[in-house]
CSV table of C-alpha atoms and ligand atoms in Angstrom, one decimal:
chain,number,residue,atom,x,y,z
Q,283,MET,CA,-279.4,-74.0,-4.9
Q,284,ASP,CA,-277.3,-73.9,-1.8
Q,285,LYS,CA,-278.9,-71.2,0.4
Q,286,GLN,CA,-276.2,-70.6,2.9
Q,287,ALA,CA,-273.8,-70.1,-0.1
Q,288,LYS,CA,-276.5,-67.7,-1.8
Q,289,LYS,CA,-276.6,-65.8,1.4
Q,290,THR,CA,-272.8,-65.7,1.9
Q,291,ALA,CA,-272.1,-64.9,-1.9
Q,292,LEU,CA,-274.7,-62.1,-2.0
Q,293,ARG,CA,-273.4,-60.5,1.0
Q,294,GLY,CA,-270.0,-60.3,-0.6
Q,295,ILE,CA,-271.5,-57.2,-2.7
Q,296,THR,CA,-270.3,-54.1,-1.1
Q,297,TYR,CA,-272.6,-51.2,-0.5
Q,298,GLY,CA,-272.9,-47.7,0.7
Q,299,LEU,CA,-275.6,-46.6,2.9
Q,300,TYR,CA,-277.5,-43.3,1.7
Q,301,LEU,CA,-280.5,-41.4,2.9
Q,302,VAL,CA,-283.0,-41.4,0.0
Q,303,GLY,CA,-285.6,-38.4,0.0
Q,304,THR,CA,-289.1,-38.7,-1.3
Q,305,LYS,CA,-292.2,-36.5,-1.5
Q,306,GLY,CA,-295.8,-37.1,-1.5
Q,307,GLU,CA,-299.0,-35.6,-0.2
Q,308,ALA,CA,-298.0,-36.0,3.5
Q,309,GLY,CA,-294.7,-33.8,2.9
Q,310,VAL,CA,-291.4,-34.8,2.5
Q,311,ASN,CA,-290.0,-37.9,3.6
Q,312,ALA,CA,-286.6,-39.9,3.7
Q,313,PHE,CA,-285.5,-43.5,4.2
Q,314,ALA,CA,-282.0,-45.1,4.5
Q,315,GLY,CA,-281.2,-47.5,1.4
Q,316,ASN,CA,-278.2,-49.4,0.3
Q,317,PHE,CA,-279.5,-50.8,-3.0
Q,318,LEU,CA,-278.3,-48.0,-5.1
Q,319,THR,CA,-275.6,-47.9,-7.8
Q,320,GLN,CA,-274.7,-45.7,-10.8
Q,321,THR,CA,-275.4,-47.5,-14.0
Q,322,SER,CA,-274.3,-45.0,-17.0
Q,323,PHE,CA,-272.1,-42.0,-17.5
Q,324,GLU,CA,-274.0,-40.4,-20.3
Q,325,PRO,CA,-276.6,-39.7,-19.3
Q,326,PRO,CA,-275.8,-40.1,-15.8
Q,327,LEU,CA,-278.1,-43.0,-14.3
Q,328,VAL,CA,-278.4,-44.7,-11.1
Q,329,THR,CA,-280.7,-47.6,-10.1
Q,330,LEU,CA,-282.4,-47.8,-6.9
Q,331,ALA,CA,-284.5,-50.4,-5.5
Q,332,VAL,CA,-287.2,-49.8,-3.0
Q,333,LYS,CA,-289.2,-51.9,-0.7
Q,334,ALA,CA,-292.5,-52.6,-2.4
Q,335,GLY,CA,-295.5,-51.0,-0.6
Q,336,THR,CA,-293.6,-48.6,1.6
Q,337,ARG,CA,-294.3,-44.8,1.6
Q,338,SER,CA,-291.0,-44.2,-0.1
Q,339,GLN,CA,-291.9,-46.5,-2.8
Q,340,GLN,CA,-295.4,-45.3,-3.3
Q,341,GLU,CA,-294.0,-41.7,-3.3
Q,342,ILE,CA,-291.2,-42.2,-5.9
Q,343,ALA,CA,-293.8,-44.1,-8.3
Q,344,GLN,CA,-296.4,-41.3,-7.9
Q,345,SER,CA,-293.7,-38.2,-8.0
Q,346,GLY,CA,-291.2,-39.6,-10.4
Q,347,VAL,CA,-288.3,-38.0,-8.5
Q,348,PHE,CA,-285.9,-38.7,-5.6
Q,349,SER,CA,-282.8,-37.5,-4.1
Q,350,VAL,CA,-280.0,-39.2,-2.6
Q,351,ASN,CA,-277.8,-37.9,0.2
Q,352,ILE,CA,-274.5,-39.2,0.7
Q,353,LEU,CA,-273.7,-39.5,4.4
Q,354,GLU,CA,-270.1,-39.2,6.0
Q,355,SER,CA,-268.2,-41.8,7.5
Q,356,GLY,CA,-269.1,-41.7,11.3
Q,357,GLN,CA,-272.8,-40.9,10.6
Q,358,LYS,CA,-274.2,-44.0,11.6
Q,359,ASP,CA,-276.5,-42.6,14.3
Q,360,MET,CA,-278.1,-40.5,11.3
Q,361,VAL,CA,-278.9,-43.2,9.2
Q,362,THR,CA,-280.2,-45.3,11.8
Q,363,ALA,CA,-282.9,-42.8,12.4
Q,364,PHE,CA,-284.3,-43.4,9.2
Q,365,PHE,CA,-284.7,-47.1,9.2
Q,366,ARG,CA,-288.4,-46.4,10.5
Q,367,SER,CA,-291.2,-44.2,9.2
Q,368,ILE,CA,-290.8,-40.6,10.2
Q,369,THR,CA,-292.8,-37.4,10.0
Q,370,GLN,CA,-291.8,-34.0,8.9
Q,371,GLU,CA,-291.3,-31.1,11.3
Q,372,ASP,CA,-291.0,-27.9,9.6
Q,373,ASN,CA,-287.5,-27.9,7.9
Q,374,GLN,CA,-286.3,-31.2,9.6
Q,375,LEU,CA,-286.7,-34.9,9.4
Q,376,ALA,CA,-285.9,-36.9,12.4
Q,377,GLY,CA,-284.2,-33.8,13.8
Q,378,TYR,CA,-282.0,-33.3,11.0
Q,379,PRO,CA,-282.5,-30.0,8.9
Q,380,PHE,CA,-283.1,-30.1,5.3
Q,381,TYR,CA,-283.6,-28.0,2.1
Q,382,LEU,CA,-285.2,-28.3,-1.2
Q,383,LYS,CA,-283.8,-27.7,-4.5
Q,384,GLU,CA,-285.0,-28.8,-8.2
Q,385,THR,CA,-287.0,-32.0,-7.2
Q,386,GLY,CA,-288.7,-30.8,-4.0
Q,387,CYS,CA,-287.0,-33.9,-2.2
Q,388,PRO,CA,-285.2,-33.4,0.8
Q,389,ILE,CA,-281.6,-32.5,0.9
Q,390,PHE,CA,-279.9,-32.7,4.3
Q,391,GLU,CA,-277.6,-30.2,5.2
Q,392,ASP,CA,-275.4,-32.8,7.4
Q,393,ALA,CA,-275.0,-34.9,4.2
Q,394,LEU,CA,-271.4,-34.8,2.4
Q,395,SER,CA,-273.0,-34.1,-1.0
Q,396,PHE,CA,-276.3,-35.1,-2.9
Q,397,PHE,CA,-277.8,-35.8,-6.3
Q,398,GLU,CA,-281.4,-35.4,-7.5
Q,399,CYS,CA,-283.1,-37.5,-10.0
Q,400,LYS,CA,-286.0,-38.1,-12.4
Q,401,VAL,CA,-287.0,-41.5,-12.9
Q,402,VAL,CA,-286.7,-42.5,-16.5
Q,403,GLU,CA,-287.4,-46.3,-16.0
Q,404,LYS,CA,-288.9,-48.8,-13.5
Q,405,VAL,CA,-289.2,-52.5,-12.9
Q,406,GLU,CA,-292.0,-52.8,-10.5
Q,407,LYS,CA,-291.7,-56.7,-9.8
Q,408,GLY,CA,-290.2,-58.5,-6.7
Q,409,ASP,CA,-290.3,-57.5,-3.2
Q,410,HIS,CA,-288.4,-54.3,-4.0
Q,411,PHE,CA,-288.9,-52.2,-6.9
Q,412,ILE,CA,-286.5,-51.0,-9.2
Q,413,TYR,CA,-286.4,-47.1,-10.4
Q,414,VAL,CA,-284.0,-45.8,-12.7
Q,415,GLY,CA,-283.2,-42.2,-12.1
Q,416,GLU,CA,-281.3,-39.6,-14.5
Q,417,VAL,CA,-279.2,-37.4,-12.1
Q,418,ILE,CA,-280.6,-33.9,-13.1
Q,419,ASN,CA,-278.8,-31.9,-10.1
Q,420,ALA,CA,-276.0,-32.5,-7.7
Q,421,GLY,CA,-274.5,-30.4,-5.2
Q,422,VAL,CA,-271.2,-31.1,-2.6
Q,423,HIS,CA,-271.6,-29.5,1.0
Q,424,ARG,CA,-268.0,-30.6,2.2
Q,425,GLU,CA,-265.2,-33.2,1.2
Q,426,GLY,CA,-265.1,-36.4,3.4
Q,427,ASP,CA,-265.2,-40.2,3.3
Q,428,PRO,CA,-268.6,-41.5,2.3
Q,429,LEU,CA,-270.5,-43.8,4.9
Q,430,THR,CA,-270.1,-47.4,3.8
Q,431,MET,CA,-272.4,-50.7,5.0
Q,432,LYS,CA,-269.5,-52.1,6.2
Q,433,GLU,CA,-268.4,-49.5,8.7
Q,434,THR,CA,-272.0,-49.9,10.1
Q,435,GLY,CA,-272.0,-53.5,10.5
Q,436,PHE,CA,-275.5,-53.9,9.2
Q,437,TYR,CA,-276.6,-56.2,6.4
Q,438,TYR,CA,-279.4,-55.7,4.0
Q,439,GLY,CA,-279.3,-58.4,1.2
Q,440,GLY,CA,-278.2,-62.0,1.1
M,863,FMN,C1,-279.1,-51.8,6.6
M,863,FMN,C2,-280.4,-51.1,5.8
M,863,FMN,C3,-280.6,-51.0,4.6
M,863,FMN,C4,-281.7,-50.7,3.9
M,863,FMN,N1,-281.8,-50.5,2.5
M,863,FMN,C5,-282.8,-50.5,2.1
M,863,FMN,C6,-283.0,-50.3,0.4
M,863,FMN,O1,-282.1,-50.2,-0.1
M,863,FMN,N2,-284.2,-50.0,-0.2
M,863,FMN,C7,-285.4,-50.1,0.9
M,863,FMN,O2,-286.7,-49.8,0.2
M,863,FMN,N3,-285.3,-50.1,2.0
M,863,FMN,C8,-284.2,-50.3,2.6
M,863,FMN,N4,-284.2,-50.7,4.0
M,863,FMN,C9,-285.3,-50.5,4.8
M,863,FMN,C10,-285.9,-49.0,4.9
M,863,FMN,O3,-284.9,-48.3,5.5
M,863,FMN,C11,-287.4,-48.9,5.8
M,863,FMN,O4,-288.1,-50.0,5.3
M,863,FMN,C12,-287.8,-47.5,5.9
M,863,FMN,O5,-288.6,-47.5,7.3
M,863,FMN,C13,-288.8,-47.3,4.7
M,863,FMN,O6,-289.3,-45.9,4.9
M,863,FMN,P1,-290.7,-45.5,4.7
M,863,FMN,O7,-291.5,-46.4,5.6
M,863,FMN,O8,-290.8,-44.1,5.2
M,863,FMN,O9,-291.1,-45.7,3.3
M,863,FMN,C14,-282.8,-50.8,4.7
M,863,FMN,C15,-282.8,-51.0,5.8
M,863,FMN,C16,-281.7,-51.4,6.8
M,863,FMN,C17,-281.7,-51.6,8.4
């Protein structure tokens, strides 16, 4: 295989960039992720890939739940704060306030909207483990254009 062609072609996949919330023994957590897509209308399913061995991956595997926060165009600074490990401070993560609903995974007040998922299937192979989540709750804080990977100039994939 032509490795450069593989990289270029795979980087042609367009993505959003989201804050995925998790929970575990150390409290709640969130990471910035783009490997996410809807994969069924009924039941409503999404598929998420999470880097194997990270705190987030282990927490999703153990808790069987996660949240997805849709950020707004222009919130690059916010998403950038979640590329590294963070610790919970009361009701804030990396200085951004959150609250909890059905799954107990963080929902950011500053996000446009959110949904919460229960893991219904998993494929724990490769360097990212795949979790299929059934959407069991959702909410909208305000209308707006979602943040995209293209807007940030970041790449994750290829
Ligand atoms: C642009 C970009 C996109 C990313 N997308 C993902 C992703 O889809 N899945 C993932 O597991 N990590 C992704 N990461 C890496 C995580 O944000 C990073 O490993 C994070 O620190 C994991 O948090 P944790 O250590 O608290 O689990 C991405 C990083 C960048 C810079």
